[in-house]
Coordinates of C-alpha atoms and ligand atoms in Angstrom, one line a residue:
R1 CA 78.4 -26.9 82.1
R2 CA 77.5 -27.4 78.2
V3 CA 75.8 -24.0 78.0
L4 CA 79.1 -22.3 79.7
L5 CA 81.4 -24.6 77.2
Q6 CA 79.5 -23.0 74.3
A7 CA 79.0 -19.6 75.8
G8 CA 83.1 -19.9 75.8
A9 CA 83.3 -21.0 72.1
A10 CA 80.9 -17.8 70.7
A11 CA 83.3 -15.7 72.6
T12 CA 86.2 -17.0 70.8
A13 CA 84.5 -16.5 67.9
L14 CA 84.2 -13.2 69.1
C15 CA 87.5 -12.4 69.8
A16 CA 88.2 -12.3 66.0
L17 CA 86.5 -9.2 65.3
G18 CA 88.8 -6.8 67.0
A19 CA 85.7 -4.7 68.9
A20 CA 84.6 -7.4 70.1
A21 CA 87.6 -8.8 72.2
T22 CA 87.4 -5.1 73.3
A23 CA 84.2 -5.5 74.6
Q24 CA 85.2 -9.0 76.3
D25 CA 88.3 -7.5 78.1
R26 CA 86.3 -4.6 79.8
I27 CA 85.5 -5.9 83.1
Q28 CA 81.5 -5.7 84.0
L29 CA 79.9 -4.2 86.5
R30 CA 76.4 -4.4 87.2
M31 CA 75.3 -2.5 90.6
S32 CA 72.2 -3.9 92.5
T33 CA 70.4 -1.6 94.8
V34 CA 66.5 -1.3 95.9
A35 CA 67.1 2.2 95.4
T36 CA 65.6 4.8 92.7
E37 CA 66.8 5.7 89.5
S38 CA 66.8 9.2 90.6
D39 CA 68.1 8.6 93.9
Q40 CA 70.7 11.2 94.5
R41 CA 73.2 8.2 95.3
T42 CA 72.9 6.4 91.9
V43 CA 72.4 10.0 89.8
A44 CA 75.9 10.8 91.0
L45 CA 77.0 7.2 90.6
E46 CA 75.9 7.1 87.0
E47 CA 77.3 10.8 86.0
A48 CA 80.6 9.8 87.7
F49 CA 81.4 6.4 88.9
G50 CA 80.6 5.6 85.3
P51 CA 82.3 7.7 83.3
G52 CA 85.2 7.1 85.7
V53 CA 86.1 3.8 84.8
A54 CA 84.6 4.0 81.3
E55 CA 88.0 3.3 79.9
F56 CA 88.0 -0.8 81.3
A57 CA 84.6 -1.5 82.7
S58 CA 81.2 -0.8 82.2
Y59 CA 79.1 0.0 84.8
E60 CA 75.5 -1.4 84.5
P61 CA 73.3 -0.6 87.3
H62 CA 69.7 -1.9 88.3
Y63 CA 67.7 0.0 90.5
N64 CA 64.2 -0.5 92.5
G65 CA 65.6 -4.3 93.7
T66 CA 65.2 -5.7 89.9
L67 CA 68.4 -7.6 89.8
F68 CA 68.1 -8.5 93.6
R69 CA 65.8 -8.2 96.5
Q70 CA 66.7 -5.5 99.2
A71 CA 69.6 -7.2 101.3
T72 CA 70.1 -10.0 99.3
E73 CA 72.7 -8.1 97.1
L74 CA 75.7 -8.9 99.9
D75 CA 74.9 -12.6 99.6
A76 CA 75.0 -12.6 95.3
I77 CA 78.1 -10.8 95.3
A78 CA 80.1 -13.4 98.3
R79 CA 78.9 -16.0 95.8
G80 CA 80.3 -14.6 92.2
N81 CA 76.8 -13.6 90.8
L82 CA 77.1 -9.4 91.2
E83 CA 79.6 -7.5 91.5
M84 CA 78.8 -3.8 93.0
A85 CA 76.3 -2.7 95.0
I86 CA 74.8 0.4 98.0
T87 CA 74.5 -1.9 101.1
S88 CA 74.9 -1.0 104.5
A89 CA 75.8 -1.8 107.8
Q90 CA 72.2 -3.2 108.8
E91 CA 73.0 -5.8 106.4
L92 CA 76.4 -6.2 107.1
A93 CA 75.3 -6.9 111.3
E94 CA 73.2 -9.9 109.7
F95 CA 77.0 -11.9 108.4
F96 CA 79.5 -9.6 111.3
P97 CA 77.3 -8.4 114.3
E98 CA 80.4 -5.7 115.1
F99 CA 78.5 -3.9 112.5
S100 CA 75.5 -3.3 114.5
V101 CA 77.8 -0.1 116.2
F102 CA 76.9 1.5 113.3
T103 CA 73.8 1.1 113.1
A104 CA 73.2 2.6 115.7
G105 CA 71.0 5.5 116.9
Y106 CA 72.2 9.0 117.8
L107 CA 76.2 8.0 117.0
H108 CA 77.1 9.7 114.0
R109 CA 77.1 13.5 114.1
D110 CA 76.7 14.0 110.7
A111 CA 77.7 13.7 106.9
A112 CA 81.4 14.9 107.9
H113 CA 81.4 12.7 110.9
Q114 CA 80.4 9.6 108.8
V115 CA 83.6 10.0 106.8
A116 CA 85.5 10.4 109.3
V117 CA 84.6 7.0 110.8
F118 CA 84.6 5.6 107.4
N119 CA 88.4 6.7 106.9
D120 CA 89.6 6.0 110.9
P121 CA 92.0 3.6 111.4
L122 CA 89.3 1.4 113.7
M123 CA 87.4 1.2 110.9
D124 CA 90.4 -0.7 109.0
P125 CA 89.4 -4.5 110.8
F126 CA 86.2 -4.1 110.2
K127 CA 86.8 -3.4 106.5
Q128 CA 89.5 -6.4 106.5
K129 CA 86.8 -9.3 108.0
V130 CA 84.4 -7.7 105.6
E131 CA 86.8 -8.4 103.0
D132 CA 88.5 -11.8 104.2
E133 CA 85.1 -13.4 105.4
L134 CA 82.5 -12.3 102.6
G135 CA 84.9 -11.4 99.4
V136 CA 83.3 -8.0 99.9
K137 CA 85.4 -4.7 99.8
L138 CA 83.7 -1.5 101.3
L139 CA 85.3 1.1 98.3
T140 CA 83.5 4.7 99.7
V141 CA 80.9 5.3 102.6
M142 CA 78.0 7.6 100.9
Y143 CA 75.7 9.7 102.6
L144 CA 71.9 8.8 102.9
G145 CA 70.6 11.7 105.4
R146 CA 69.0 11.8 108.6
R147 CA 66.4 9.6 109.5
H148 CA 63.0 10.8 110.2
V149 CA 59.1 9.3 111.6
N150 CA 57.3 9.9 109.1
L151 CA 53.8 9.3 109.2
R152 CA 49.9 8.9 108.4
T153 CA 48.6 9.4 112.2
E154 CA 48.0 12.9 113.0
E155 CA 48.3 13.1 116.4
E156 CA 51.3 15.6 117.6
V157 CA 54.8 12.9 118.7
Q158 CA 57.0 14.1 120.9
T159 CA 58.9 12.0 122.9
P160 CA 58.9 7.8 122.3
E161 CA 56.4 7.1 124.3
D162 CA 53.8 8.9 121.4
L163 CA 54.7 6.5 119.3
A164 CA 53.7 3.3 121.1
G165 CA 50.9 1.3 119.5
I166 CA 52.5 3.4 116.8
T167 CA 52.8 0.8 113.3
L168 CA 56.3 1.8 111.5
R169 CA 58.0 -0.1 109.0
M170 CA 61.5 -0.6 108.8
P171 CA 63.7 -2.7 106.3
G172 CA 63.6 -6.7 107.2
T173 CA 66.7 -7.3 109.0
E174 CA 67.3 -7.7 113.0
A175 CA 69.6 -4.4 113.4
W176 CA 66.5 -2.4 111.6
L177 CA 63.7 -3.4 113.3
F178 CA 65.4 -3.1 116.8
L179 CA 65.6 1.2 115.7
G180 CA 61.9 1.0 115.4
S181 CA 61.8 -0.3 118.8
A182 CA 64.3 1.6 120.5
L183 CA 62.2 4.5 119.0
G184 CA 59.1 3.2 120.9
A185 CA 57.0 2.7 118.2
N186 CA 56.1 -1.2 117.0
P187 CA 58.5 -2.1 114.1
V188 CA 57.4 -4.1 110.9
P189 CA 59.8 -5.3 108.8
M190 CA 58.7 -4.3 105.0
A191 CA 61.2 -4.4 101.7
F192 CA 61.6 -0.8 100.4
G193 CA 59.6 -1.5 97.4
E194 CA 56.6 -2.2 99.5
V195 CA 56.7 1.1 101.9
Y196 CA 54.4 3.7 100.0
T197 CA 51.3 1.1 98.8
G198 CA 51.4 0.2 102.8
L199 CA 51.2 3.5 103.6
Q200 CA 48.6 3.8 101.3
T201 CA 46.2 0.5 102.6
G202 CA 47.1 1.8 106.0
A203 CA 49.0 -1.6 106.2
I204 CA 51.4 0.0 108.1
D205 CA 51.3 3.8 110.2
G206 CA 54.7 5.6 109.5
Q207 CA 58.4 4.7 108.0
D208 CA 61.3 5.9 108.6
N209 CA 64.1 8.1 106.2
P210 CA 65.6 11.5 105.1
L211 CA 63.8 14.0 103.7
P212 CA 65.1 13.7 100.6
T213 CA 63.8 10.0 100.1
V214 CA 60.1 11.0 101.6
R215 CA 60.1 13.1 98.3
D216 CA 62.5 10.9 96.6
S217 CA 59.9 7.9 96.2
R218 CA 56.6 9.9 97.3
F219 CA 55.8 9.3 100.4
Y220 CA 54.3 12.5 101.2
E221 CA 51.4 11.7 99.3
V222 CA 50.6 9.3 101.6
T223 CA 51.6 10.5 104.7
K224 CA 50.3 13.5 107.2
Q225 CA 53.1 14.3 109.1
I226 CA 57.4 14.2 109.7
V227 CA 58.4 14.1 113.1
L228 CA 62.3 15.5 112.8
T229 CA 63.6 12.9 115.2
S230 CA 67.4 12.4 113.3
H231 CA 67.3 9.2 114.8
L232 CA 70.2 7.6 112.1
V233 CA 72.1 9.5 110.2
D234 CA 72.1 7.1 108.0
L235 CA 74.8 5.6 105.2
N236 CA 75.7 3.2 102.8
Y237 CA 78.9 1.5 101.7
L238 CA 79.5 0.8 97.6
A239 CA 80.8 -2.4 97.9
I240 CA 82.3 -3.9 94.9
S241 CA 83.4 -7.5 94.3
K242 CA 87.1 -8.5 96.0
A243 CA 87.3 -10.8 93.0
T244 CA 86.6 -8.6 90.4
W245 CA 89.1 -5.7 92.5
D246 CA 91.8 -7.8 93.0
A247 CA 92.2 -9.0 89.2
M248 CA 92.4 -5.2 88.2
T249 CA 95.7 -3.7 87.5
P250 CA 96.5 -1.4 89.9
E251 CA 96.0 1.6 87.8
Q252 CA 92.1 0.2 87.3
Q253 CA 92.0 0.4 90.9
E254 CA 92.9 3.5 91.2
A255 CA 90.9 4.8 89.5
T256 CA 87.6 2.5 90.5
Q257 CA 88.3 4.2 93.8
A258 CA 88.2 7.7 92.6
A259 CA 85.7 7.6 91.1
A260 CA 83.8 5.8 93.4
D261 CA 84.8 8.7 96.3
A262 CA 84.4 11.4 93.8
A263 CA 80.5 9.8 93.4
A264 CA 80.5 9.5 97.0
E265 CA 81.0 13.2 97.4
V266 CA 78.6 14.9 94.4
A267 CA 76.1 12.1 96.2
R268 CA 76.3 13.7 100.0
N269 CA 76.6 17.8 98.7
R270 CA 73.6 16.8 96.8
Q271 CA 71.7 15.0 99.5
L272 CA 72.6 18.2 102.7
A273 CA 71.9 20.5 99.6
L274 CA 68.4 18.9 99.5
E275 CA 68.1 18.3 103.1
D276 CA 68.0 22.1 103.5
E277 CA 65.4 23.1 101.6
L278 CA 62.9 20.2 101.9
A279 CA 60.9 21.1 104.5
D280 CA 59.4 23.7 103.0
F281 CA 58.9 21.7 100.4
F282 CA 56.6 19.4 102.5
R283 CA 54.8 22.1 104.4
A284 CA 53.9 23.5 100.9
E285 CA 52.1 19.8 100.4
G286 CA 50.2 19.9 103.6
L287 CA 52.0 17.6 105.9
S288 CA 53.1 18.8 108.9
V289 CA 56.4 19.1 109.7
Y290 CA 58.1 19.7 113.1
E291 CA 61.2 18.6 115.7
P292 CA 59.9 16.5 118.7
D293 CA 61.4 16.2 122.2
V294 CA 65.1 14.8 120.2
E295 CA 66.8 15.2 123.2
A296 CA 64.1 12.4 125.1
F297 CA 64.4 10.1 121.5
R298 CA 68.3 9.9 122.3
T299 CA 68.0 9.6 125.9
H300 CA 65.4 6.9 125.3
V301 CA 67.4 4.7 122.1
Q302 CA 70.9 5.5 123.2
A303 CA 70.6 3.1 126.8
A304 CA 68.1 0.8 124.9
Y305 CA 71.5 0.3 122.7
L306 CA 73.6 0.7 125.4
A307 CA 71.4 -2.3 127.5
S308 CA 71.4 -4.5 124.2
E309 CA 72.7 -7.6 123.1
F310 CA 74.3 -5.5 120.3
A311 CA 76.8 -3.9 122.8
N312 CA 78.1 -7.3 123.7
D313 CA 79.2 -8.0 120.4
W314 CA 81.1 -4.1 120.1
P315 CA 84.7 -4.5 120.2
E316 CA 85.8 -2.7 123.2
G317 CA 86.3 1.0 123.1
I318 CA 84.2 1.3 119.4
V319 CA 81.8 3.7 121.1
D320 CA 84.4 5.9 122.5
A321 CA 86.6 5.6 119.1
V322 CA 84.1 6.7 117.1
N323 CA 83.0 9.7 119.4
A324 CA 86.7 10.7 118.5
A325 CA 86.9 10.0 114.6
G326 CA 87.4 13.0 112.8
N327 CA 88.0 15.9 116.0
Ligands
LIG1 C1 64.4 1.3 103.5 O1 64.5 0.5 103.3 O2 64.2 2.0 104.2 C2 66.9 2.5 103.2 O3 66.3 3.4 103.5 C3 67.0 1.3 104.0 C4 69.1 1.9 103.1 O4 70.0 1.1 104.0 C5 69.3 2.2 102.1 O5 69.6 1.0 101.5 C6 67.8 2.9 101.1 O6 66.1 2.4 101.5 C7 67.9 2.5 99.7 O7 68.9 2.5 99.0 C8 66.7 3.0 98.7 O8 66.7 4.6 99.2

């Protein structure tokens, strides 16, 4: 309390100076993510989001999980310790089990389908609940890419049976671990920042991520093959504190929303372009990159989700509504 009072007194003193007063009035937007500073989403946010809000807010990104550890960001926003984060349906499912529907393998078809689903009225009750109960507003949807299985082992993988006994690193939430087992592997929870070393030392046999992430985080240096399972067209949500949002003027809100959508669009197009070209890059690096029996994976994964406890928490008719979105 004493520290707070001192800070308050200091702020008052600073306000006497015109320039300092302007700085005081600016809205602070600290953004925490486990993504790197060279990830297409974070680059696009720096290029398009930061400048888009610069008149009234300071965008302050923190990368590699240095400000908050992976999957603790939503809690940090809810407690008022953070303003923004790149979050996921898997993380939201920890608070609201119904979000697990958006974590199901082979559900979203592509990047455009993700956008259609996010903007469809079917998302309204999901967004509302997150705002009301967590104090978090989901601004826009970001495209991470098609997740594939990336292994340091050499045996060819064609079907889920071929992943039996393979220790596959997954991010550390229940929904992610379920996806790993639905693929037929033995899922192991591990934070994103530990994956490179895990692969290097053999603590894990593999990991799953889209091709741009495999390159950005150099997983190709410590793995031998990429099995193009496309098991999850992965999305993230750009989240902002509802309290911060509510304190903005309507004009500021409009600018913030436009900047978020613009950054997501730039990042999406860059990720898609990279996905098209990276298989060749990895082959040139000596990795084996091939399509397995994708239908065998799809059948196995979809059956696992429909028979799972997760499906009990999904609103009636939601899978049909997701499938119909954008059609
Ligand atoms: C990961 O930990 O594998 C993952 O890809 C999960 C995503 O939801 C996303 O958060 C991503 O990490 C990070 O942003 C790092 O790119």
